[in-house]
Coordinates of C-alpha atoms in Angstrom, one line a residue:
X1 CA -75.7 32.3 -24.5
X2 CA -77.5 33.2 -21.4
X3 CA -79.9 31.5 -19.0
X4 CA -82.1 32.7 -16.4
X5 CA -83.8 30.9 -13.9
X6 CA -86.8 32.4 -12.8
X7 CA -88.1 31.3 -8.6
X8 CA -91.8 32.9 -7.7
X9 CA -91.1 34.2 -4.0
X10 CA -92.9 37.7 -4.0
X11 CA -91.9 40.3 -0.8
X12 CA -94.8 42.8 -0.3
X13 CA -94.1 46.1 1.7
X14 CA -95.5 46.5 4.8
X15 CA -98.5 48.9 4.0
X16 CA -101.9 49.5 6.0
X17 CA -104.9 47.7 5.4
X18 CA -106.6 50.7 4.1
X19 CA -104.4 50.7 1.1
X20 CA -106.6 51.7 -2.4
X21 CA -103.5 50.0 -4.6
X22 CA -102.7 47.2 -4.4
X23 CA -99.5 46.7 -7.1
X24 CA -99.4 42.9 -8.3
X25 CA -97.1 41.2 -11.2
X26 CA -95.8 38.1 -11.6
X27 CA -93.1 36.2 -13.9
X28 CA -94.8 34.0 -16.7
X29 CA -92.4 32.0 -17.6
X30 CA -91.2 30.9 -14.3
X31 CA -90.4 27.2 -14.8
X32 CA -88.3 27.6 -18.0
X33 CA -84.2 28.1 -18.6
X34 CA -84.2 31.1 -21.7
X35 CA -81.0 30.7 -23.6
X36 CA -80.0 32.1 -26.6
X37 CA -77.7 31.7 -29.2
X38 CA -76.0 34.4 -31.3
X39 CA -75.4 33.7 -35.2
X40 CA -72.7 34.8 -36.7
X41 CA -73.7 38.7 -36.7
X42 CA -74.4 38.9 -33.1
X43 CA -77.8 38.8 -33.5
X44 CA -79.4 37.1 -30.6
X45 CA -81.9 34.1 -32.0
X46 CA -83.2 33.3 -28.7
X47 CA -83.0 35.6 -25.9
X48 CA -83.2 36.3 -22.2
X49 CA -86.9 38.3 -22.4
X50 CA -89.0 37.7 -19.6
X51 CA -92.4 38.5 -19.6
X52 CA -93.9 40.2 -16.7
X53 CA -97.7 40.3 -16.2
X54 CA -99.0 43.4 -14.0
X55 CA -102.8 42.7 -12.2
X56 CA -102.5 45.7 -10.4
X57 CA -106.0 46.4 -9.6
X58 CA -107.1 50.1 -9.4
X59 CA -109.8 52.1 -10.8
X60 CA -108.0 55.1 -11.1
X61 CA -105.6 56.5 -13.7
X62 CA -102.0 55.6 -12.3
X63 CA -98.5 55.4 -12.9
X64 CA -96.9 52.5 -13.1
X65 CA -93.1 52.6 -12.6
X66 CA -91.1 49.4 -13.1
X67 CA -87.5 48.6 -12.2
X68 CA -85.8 45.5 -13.3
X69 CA -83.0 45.8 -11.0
X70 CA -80.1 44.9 -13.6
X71 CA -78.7 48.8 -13.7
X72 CA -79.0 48.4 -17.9
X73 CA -80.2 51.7 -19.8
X74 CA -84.0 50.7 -20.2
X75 CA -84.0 48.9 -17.1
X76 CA -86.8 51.0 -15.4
X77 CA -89.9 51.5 -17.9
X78 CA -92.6 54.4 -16.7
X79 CA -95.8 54.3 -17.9
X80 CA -99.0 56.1 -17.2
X81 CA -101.0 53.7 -19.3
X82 CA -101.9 49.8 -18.0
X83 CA -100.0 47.5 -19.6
X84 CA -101.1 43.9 -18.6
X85 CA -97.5 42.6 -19.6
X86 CA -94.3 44.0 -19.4
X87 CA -91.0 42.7 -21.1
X88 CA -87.2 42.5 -20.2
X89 CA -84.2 41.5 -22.2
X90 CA -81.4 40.2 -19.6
X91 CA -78.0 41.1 -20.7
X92 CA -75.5 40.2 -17.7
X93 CA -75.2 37.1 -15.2
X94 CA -76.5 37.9 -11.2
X95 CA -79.3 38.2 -9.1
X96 CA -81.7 40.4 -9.9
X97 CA -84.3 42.1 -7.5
X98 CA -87.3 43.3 -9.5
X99 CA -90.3 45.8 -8.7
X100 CA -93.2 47.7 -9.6
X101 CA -94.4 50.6 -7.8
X102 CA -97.3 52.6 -8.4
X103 CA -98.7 55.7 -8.0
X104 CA -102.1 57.4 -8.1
X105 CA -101.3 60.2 -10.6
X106 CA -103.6 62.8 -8.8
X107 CA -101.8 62.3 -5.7
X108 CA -98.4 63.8 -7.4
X109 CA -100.7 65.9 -10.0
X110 CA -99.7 69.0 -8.3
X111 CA -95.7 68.6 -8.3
X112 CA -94.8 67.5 -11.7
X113 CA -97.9 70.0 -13.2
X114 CA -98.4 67.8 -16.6
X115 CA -95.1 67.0 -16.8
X116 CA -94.0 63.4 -17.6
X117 CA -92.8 61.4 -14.9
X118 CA -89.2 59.6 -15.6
X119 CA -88.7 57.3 -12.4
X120 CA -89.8 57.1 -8.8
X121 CA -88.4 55.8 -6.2
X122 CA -89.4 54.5 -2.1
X123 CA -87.3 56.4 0.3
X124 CA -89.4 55.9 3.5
X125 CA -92.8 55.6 5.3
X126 CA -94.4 55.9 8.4
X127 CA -97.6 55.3 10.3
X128 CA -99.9 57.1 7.5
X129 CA -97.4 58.0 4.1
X130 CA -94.4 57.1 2.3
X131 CA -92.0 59.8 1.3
X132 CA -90.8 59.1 -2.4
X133 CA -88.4 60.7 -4.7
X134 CA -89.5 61.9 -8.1
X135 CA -87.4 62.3 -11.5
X136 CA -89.9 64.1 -13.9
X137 CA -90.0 66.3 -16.8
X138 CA -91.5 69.4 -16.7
X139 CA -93.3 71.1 -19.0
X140 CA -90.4 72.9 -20.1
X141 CA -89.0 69.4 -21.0
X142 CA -86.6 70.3 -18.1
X143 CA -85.5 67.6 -16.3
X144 CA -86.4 67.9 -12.1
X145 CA -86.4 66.2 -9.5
X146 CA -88.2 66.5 -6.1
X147 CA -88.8 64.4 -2.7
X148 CA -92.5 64.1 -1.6
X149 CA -94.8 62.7 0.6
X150 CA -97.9 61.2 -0.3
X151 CA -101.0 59.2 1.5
X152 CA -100.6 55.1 1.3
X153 CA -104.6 55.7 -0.1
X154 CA -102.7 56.5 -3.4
X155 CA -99.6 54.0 -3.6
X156 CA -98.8 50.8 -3.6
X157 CA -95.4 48.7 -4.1
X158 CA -94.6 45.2 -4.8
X159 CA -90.8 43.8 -4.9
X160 CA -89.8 40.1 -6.1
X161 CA -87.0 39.8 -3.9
X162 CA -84.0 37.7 -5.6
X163 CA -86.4 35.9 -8.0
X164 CA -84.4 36.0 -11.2
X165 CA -81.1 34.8 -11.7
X166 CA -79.5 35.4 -14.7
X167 CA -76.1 32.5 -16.0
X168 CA -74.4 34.0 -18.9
X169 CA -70.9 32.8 -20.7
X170 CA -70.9 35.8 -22.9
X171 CA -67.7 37.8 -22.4
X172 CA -67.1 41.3 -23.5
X173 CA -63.8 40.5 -24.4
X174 CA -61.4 37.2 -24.5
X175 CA -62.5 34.2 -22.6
X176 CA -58.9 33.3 -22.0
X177 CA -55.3 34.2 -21.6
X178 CA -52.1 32.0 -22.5
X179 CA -48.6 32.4 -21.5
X180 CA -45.4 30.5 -21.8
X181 CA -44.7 28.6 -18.5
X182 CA -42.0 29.9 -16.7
X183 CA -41.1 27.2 -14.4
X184 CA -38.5 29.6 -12.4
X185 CA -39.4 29.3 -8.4
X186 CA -38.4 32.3 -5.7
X187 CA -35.0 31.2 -5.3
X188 CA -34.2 29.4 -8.9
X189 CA -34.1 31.5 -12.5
X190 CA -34.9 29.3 -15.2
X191 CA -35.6 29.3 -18.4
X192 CA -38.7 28.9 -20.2
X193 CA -40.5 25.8 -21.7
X194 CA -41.5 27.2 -25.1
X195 CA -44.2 24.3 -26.3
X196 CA -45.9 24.7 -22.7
X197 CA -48.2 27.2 -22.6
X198 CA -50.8 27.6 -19.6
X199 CA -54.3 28.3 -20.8
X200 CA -56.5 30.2 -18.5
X201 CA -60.1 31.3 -18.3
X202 CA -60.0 34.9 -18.4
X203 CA -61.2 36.2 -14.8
X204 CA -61.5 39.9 -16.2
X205 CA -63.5 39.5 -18.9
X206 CA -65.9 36.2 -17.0
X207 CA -67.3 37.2 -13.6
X208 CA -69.9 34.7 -13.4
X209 CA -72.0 35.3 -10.0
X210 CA -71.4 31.5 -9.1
X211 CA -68.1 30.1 -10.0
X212 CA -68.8 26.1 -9.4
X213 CA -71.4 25.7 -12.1
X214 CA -69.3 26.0 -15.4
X215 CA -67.8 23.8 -17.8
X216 CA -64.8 24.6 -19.8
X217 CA -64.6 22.7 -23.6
X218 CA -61.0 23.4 -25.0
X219 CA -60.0 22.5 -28.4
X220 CA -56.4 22.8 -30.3
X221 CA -56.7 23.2 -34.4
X222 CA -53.1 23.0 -36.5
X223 CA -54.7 25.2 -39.5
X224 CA -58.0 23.4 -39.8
X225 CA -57.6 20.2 -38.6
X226 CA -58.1 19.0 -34.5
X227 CA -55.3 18.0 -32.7
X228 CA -56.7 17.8 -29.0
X229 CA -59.6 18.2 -26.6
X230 CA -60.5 18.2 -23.8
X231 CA -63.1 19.3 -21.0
X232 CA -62.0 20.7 -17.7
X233 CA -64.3 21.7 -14.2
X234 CA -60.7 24.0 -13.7
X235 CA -60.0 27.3 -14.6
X236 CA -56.5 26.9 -15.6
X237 CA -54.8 23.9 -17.6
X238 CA -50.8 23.5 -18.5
X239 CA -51.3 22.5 -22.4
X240 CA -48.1 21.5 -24.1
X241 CA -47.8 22.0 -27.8
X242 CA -46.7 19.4 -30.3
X243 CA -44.3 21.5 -31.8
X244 CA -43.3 24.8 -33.2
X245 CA -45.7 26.8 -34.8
X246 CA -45.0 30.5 -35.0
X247 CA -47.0 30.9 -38.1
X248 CA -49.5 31.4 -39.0
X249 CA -50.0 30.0 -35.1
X250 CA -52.3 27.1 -33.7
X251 CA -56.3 28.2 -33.4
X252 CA -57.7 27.7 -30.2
X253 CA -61.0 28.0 -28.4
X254 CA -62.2 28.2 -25.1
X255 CA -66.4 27.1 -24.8
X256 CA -67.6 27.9 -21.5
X257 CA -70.9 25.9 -20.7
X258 CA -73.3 25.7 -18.5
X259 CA -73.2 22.1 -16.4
X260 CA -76.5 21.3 -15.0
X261 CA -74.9 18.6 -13.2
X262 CA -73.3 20.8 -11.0
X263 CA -76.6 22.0 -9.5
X264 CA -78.3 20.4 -6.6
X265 CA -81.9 20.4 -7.8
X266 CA -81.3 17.9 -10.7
X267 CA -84.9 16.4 -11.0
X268 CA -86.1 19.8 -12.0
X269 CA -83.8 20.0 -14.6
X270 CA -85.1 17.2 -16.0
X271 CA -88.5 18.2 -16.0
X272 CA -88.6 21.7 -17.1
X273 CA -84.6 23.1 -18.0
X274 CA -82.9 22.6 -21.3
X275 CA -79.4 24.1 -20.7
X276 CA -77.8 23.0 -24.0
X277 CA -77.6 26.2 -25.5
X278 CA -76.2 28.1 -22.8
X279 CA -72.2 28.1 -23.8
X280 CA -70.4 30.7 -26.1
X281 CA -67.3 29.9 -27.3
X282 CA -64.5 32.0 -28.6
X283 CA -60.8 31.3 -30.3
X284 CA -57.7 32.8 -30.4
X285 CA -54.5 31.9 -32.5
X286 CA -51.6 31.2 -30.7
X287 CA -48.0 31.4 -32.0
X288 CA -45.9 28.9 -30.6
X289 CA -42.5 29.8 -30.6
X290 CA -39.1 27.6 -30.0
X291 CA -37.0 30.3 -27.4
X292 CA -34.1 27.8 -27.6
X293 CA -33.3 30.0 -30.5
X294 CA -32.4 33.6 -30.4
X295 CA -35.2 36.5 -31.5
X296 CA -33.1 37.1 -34.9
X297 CA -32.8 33.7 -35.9
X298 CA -35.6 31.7 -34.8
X299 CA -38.1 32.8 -37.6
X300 CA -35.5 31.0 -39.8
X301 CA -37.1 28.3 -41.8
X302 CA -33.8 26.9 -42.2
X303 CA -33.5 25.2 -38.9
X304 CA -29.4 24.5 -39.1
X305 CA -29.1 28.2 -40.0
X306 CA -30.8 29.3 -36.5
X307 CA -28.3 30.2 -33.7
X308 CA -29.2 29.5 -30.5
X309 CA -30.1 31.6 -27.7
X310 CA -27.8 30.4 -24.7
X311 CA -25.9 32.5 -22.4
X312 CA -21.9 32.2 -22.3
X313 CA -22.0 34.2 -18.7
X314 CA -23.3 33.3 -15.4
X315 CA -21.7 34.5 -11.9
X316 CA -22.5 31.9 -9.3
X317 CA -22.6 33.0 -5.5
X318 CA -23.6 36.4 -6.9
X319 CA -26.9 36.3 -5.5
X320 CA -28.9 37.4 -8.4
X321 CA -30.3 35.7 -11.5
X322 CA -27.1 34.8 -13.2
X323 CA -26.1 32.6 -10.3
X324 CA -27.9 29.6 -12.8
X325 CA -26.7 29.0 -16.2
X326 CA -29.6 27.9 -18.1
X327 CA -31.4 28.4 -21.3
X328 CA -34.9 28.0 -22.7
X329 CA -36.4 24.5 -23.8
X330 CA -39.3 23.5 -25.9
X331 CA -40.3 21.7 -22.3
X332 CA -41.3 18.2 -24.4
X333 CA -37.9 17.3 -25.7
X334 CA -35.4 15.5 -23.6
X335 CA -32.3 17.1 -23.4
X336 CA -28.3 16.2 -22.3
X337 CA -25.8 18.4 -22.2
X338 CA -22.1 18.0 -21.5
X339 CA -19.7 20.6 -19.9
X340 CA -16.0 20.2 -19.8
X341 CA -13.3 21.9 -18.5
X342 CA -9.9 23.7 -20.1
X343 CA -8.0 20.0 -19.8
X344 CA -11.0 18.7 -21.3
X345 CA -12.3 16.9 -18.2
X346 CA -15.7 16.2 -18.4
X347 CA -17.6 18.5 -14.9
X348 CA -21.2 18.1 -15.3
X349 CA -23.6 15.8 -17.1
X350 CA -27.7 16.6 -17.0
X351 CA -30.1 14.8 -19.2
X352 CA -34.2 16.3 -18.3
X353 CA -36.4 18.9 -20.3
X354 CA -35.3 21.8 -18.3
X355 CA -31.7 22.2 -18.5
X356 CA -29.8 24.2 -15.7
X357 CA -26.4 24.4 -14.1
X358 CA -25.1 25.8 -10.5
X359 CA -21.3 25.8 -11.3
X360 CA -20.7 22.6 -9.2
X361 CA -19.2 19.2 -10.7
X362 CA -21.4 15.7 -10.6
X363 CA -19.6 15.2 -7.1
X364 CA -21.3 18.4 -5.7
X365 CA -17.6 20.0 -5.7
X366 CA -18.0 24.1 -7.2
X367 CA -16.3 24.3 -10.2
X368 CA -13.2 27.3 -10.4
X369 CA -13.6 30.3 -12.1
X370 CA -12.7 29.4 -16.2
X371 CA -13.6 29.0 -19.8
X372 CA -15.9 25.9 -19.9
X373 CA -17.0 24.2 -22.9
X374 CA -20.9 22.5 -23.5
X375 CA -22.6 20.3 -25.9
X376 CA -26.0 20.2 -25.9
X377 CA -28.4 17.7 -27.8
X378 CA -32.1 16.3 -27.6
X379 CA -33.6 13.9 -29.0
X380 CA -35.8 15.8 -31.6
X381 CA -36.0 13.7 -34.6
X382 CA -35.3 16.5 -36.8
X383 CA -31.9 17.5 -34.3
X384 CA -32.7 20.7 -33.8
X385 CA -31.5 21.5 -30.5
X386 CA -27.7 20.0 -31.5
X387 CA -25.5 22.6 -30.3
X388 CA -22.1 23.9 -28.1
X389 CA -20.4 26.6 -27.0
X390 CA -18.3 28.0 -24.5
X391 CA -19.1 29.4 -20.7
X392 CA -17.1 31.4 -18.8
X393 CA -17.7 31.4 -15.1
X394 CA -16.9 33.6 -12.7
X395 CA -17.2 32.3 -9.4
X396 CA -18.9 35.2 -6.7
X397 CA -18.0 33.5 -3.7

């Protein structure tokens, strides 16, 4: 959906007061929001045409060259016909600077020699001409171009400086990324928190030309039915899962709306702007996976045939990521775990949702080099994190 708000301040080039043309137009629908909707085929059922109307007044057979400043592929129409309106679909979000020039076709008779003239455009003027630049077929069908001057008697340009701007939520691609939070710092490896994922608007694919004006509608579907939502003015939200998932994954969408409370001018909203149309949502299925289990096993529906995925290595005071033994989480369970020495002394006790060890004891004493042993549990109902193992550490300093 896109909206355009349309403002009627008209810049008009300098030109002497001799000028024969005298290049008007004007936006007709100035005091209406144009959304539109796309059904299911991408097919837009309301759109972002505005209508221009041109009262250029001028006796004389001209050309009329329009540009609607948006860069698209029919964003300049050239016509040697009046047209009293002239329409323009708006496909991306910005400011838009648009213009009409004109021309008195005798005045440019001689250069383009009953060719058809493609574009022109104002370079310069002085005291008594402006110099233009004209794209033109020939008769040939060649395509030329050529730099001229010509009298202000036979031209005439009008610019609307900034009058349309154009909000759209339409992406080209994905409205937003997901990743599993990785709640490691600079100076601390850990591991990740499988169920907590951190949604994000996707800043490659929406470039809105004002940031502060958007809504963002999430919702969380476990096949079909709703789980969660929620509506955010952020860009970026830390969205914990209720559980595993892998497949066929959890469906989720991202609607990015337009918020008119956002904007400063709210009593024109009311009187003239209906911006419920303007959002486009999209959804993406996300596989939620449990990385306290190892990549061969954890596709296992069999949950007490999985093997975990913990390391039985880590080197503390080697100054590199193994100086932390850890292990992923689901990052929503509570977990304990339990780690005893060769006597069977108990070293280290931790109960949290991130589990991690530095190699020292409960009193803050570092533990020797050695074969420890761990049991690790949470408090899952179905007790699917029970496990232990053995460690060996090997001290680095």
């Amino acid at each position: 959906m896109r909206n355009i708000f349309l403002c009627c301040v008209f810049l008009l080039f300098t030109m002497p007061i001799f000028s024969q043309i005298e290049a008007k137009f004007s936006a007709t629908s100035n005091q209406t929001v144009l959304c539109y909707t796309e059904d299911e085929y991408g097919i837009a059922t309301k759109n972002t045409t505005v209508r221009f109307k041109n009262s250029t007044n001028y006796d004389k057979e001209c050309w009329y060259i329009w540009n609607f400043g948006d860069n698209s592929a029919d964003s300049t129409v050239v016509t040697k016909v009046f047209a009293p309106n002239v329409e323009h679909q708006y496909k991306k979000d910005g400011f838009f600077t648009v213009s009409l020039l004109t021309i008195d076709a005798d005045a440019i008779s001689g250069i383009i020699k009953g060719g058809t003239l493609k574009y022109a455009e104002f370079i310069s003027q002085d005291a008594e001409s402006v110099t233009l630049s004209l794209t033109y077929l020939d008769e040939e069908k060649t395509l030329c171009q050529s730099t001229t001057k010509i009298s202000y008697l036979y031209f005439g340009q009008k610019v609307s400086k900034k009058c349309i701007e154009v909000y759209s939520p339409v992406t080209d691609g994905p409205n937003f990324t997901y990743e599993i939070n990785d709640p490691s710092s600079d100076t601390h490896k850990a591991g990740l928190e499988s169920f907590v994922y951190i949604l994000s608007v996707n800043k490659d694919t929406f470039k809105p030309h004002k940031n502060n004006v958007w809504k963002y509608y999430w919702s969380i579907y476990n096949d079909k039915k709703l789980i969660k939502e929620f509506a955010l003015d952020s860009t970026e939200y830390r969205y914990i899962f209720p559980s595993e998932n892998f497949d066929p994954g959890y469906n989720v969408t991202l609607k990015i709306a337009l918020d008119s409370s956002k904007f400063d001018y709210q009593d024109e909203f009311s009187n003239f702007y209906d911006l419920s149309g303007c959002a486009a949502s999209q959804t993406i299925n996300v596989k939620v996976t449990d990385h306290f289990f190892a990549d061969s096993s954890r596709t296992e529906k069999d949950i007490d045939e999985r093997e975990t995925s913990i390391p039985n290595i880590f080197t503390p005071g080697g100054g590199d990521e193994n100086d932390v033994f850890y292990f992923s989480t689901n990052g929503v369970d509570e977990f304990s775990i339990w780690i005893y020495n060769n006597n069977g002394n108990m070293v280290y006790k931790q109960v949290a949702k991130a589990i991690s060890w530095t190699g020292d004891d409960n009193s803050g004493h570092p533990c020797p080099s050695g074969t420890y042993y761990y049991v690790v549990k949470s408090n899952n109902s179905d007790k699917r994190h029970n496990t232990a193992g053995f460690i060996q550490l090997f001290r680095q300093n």
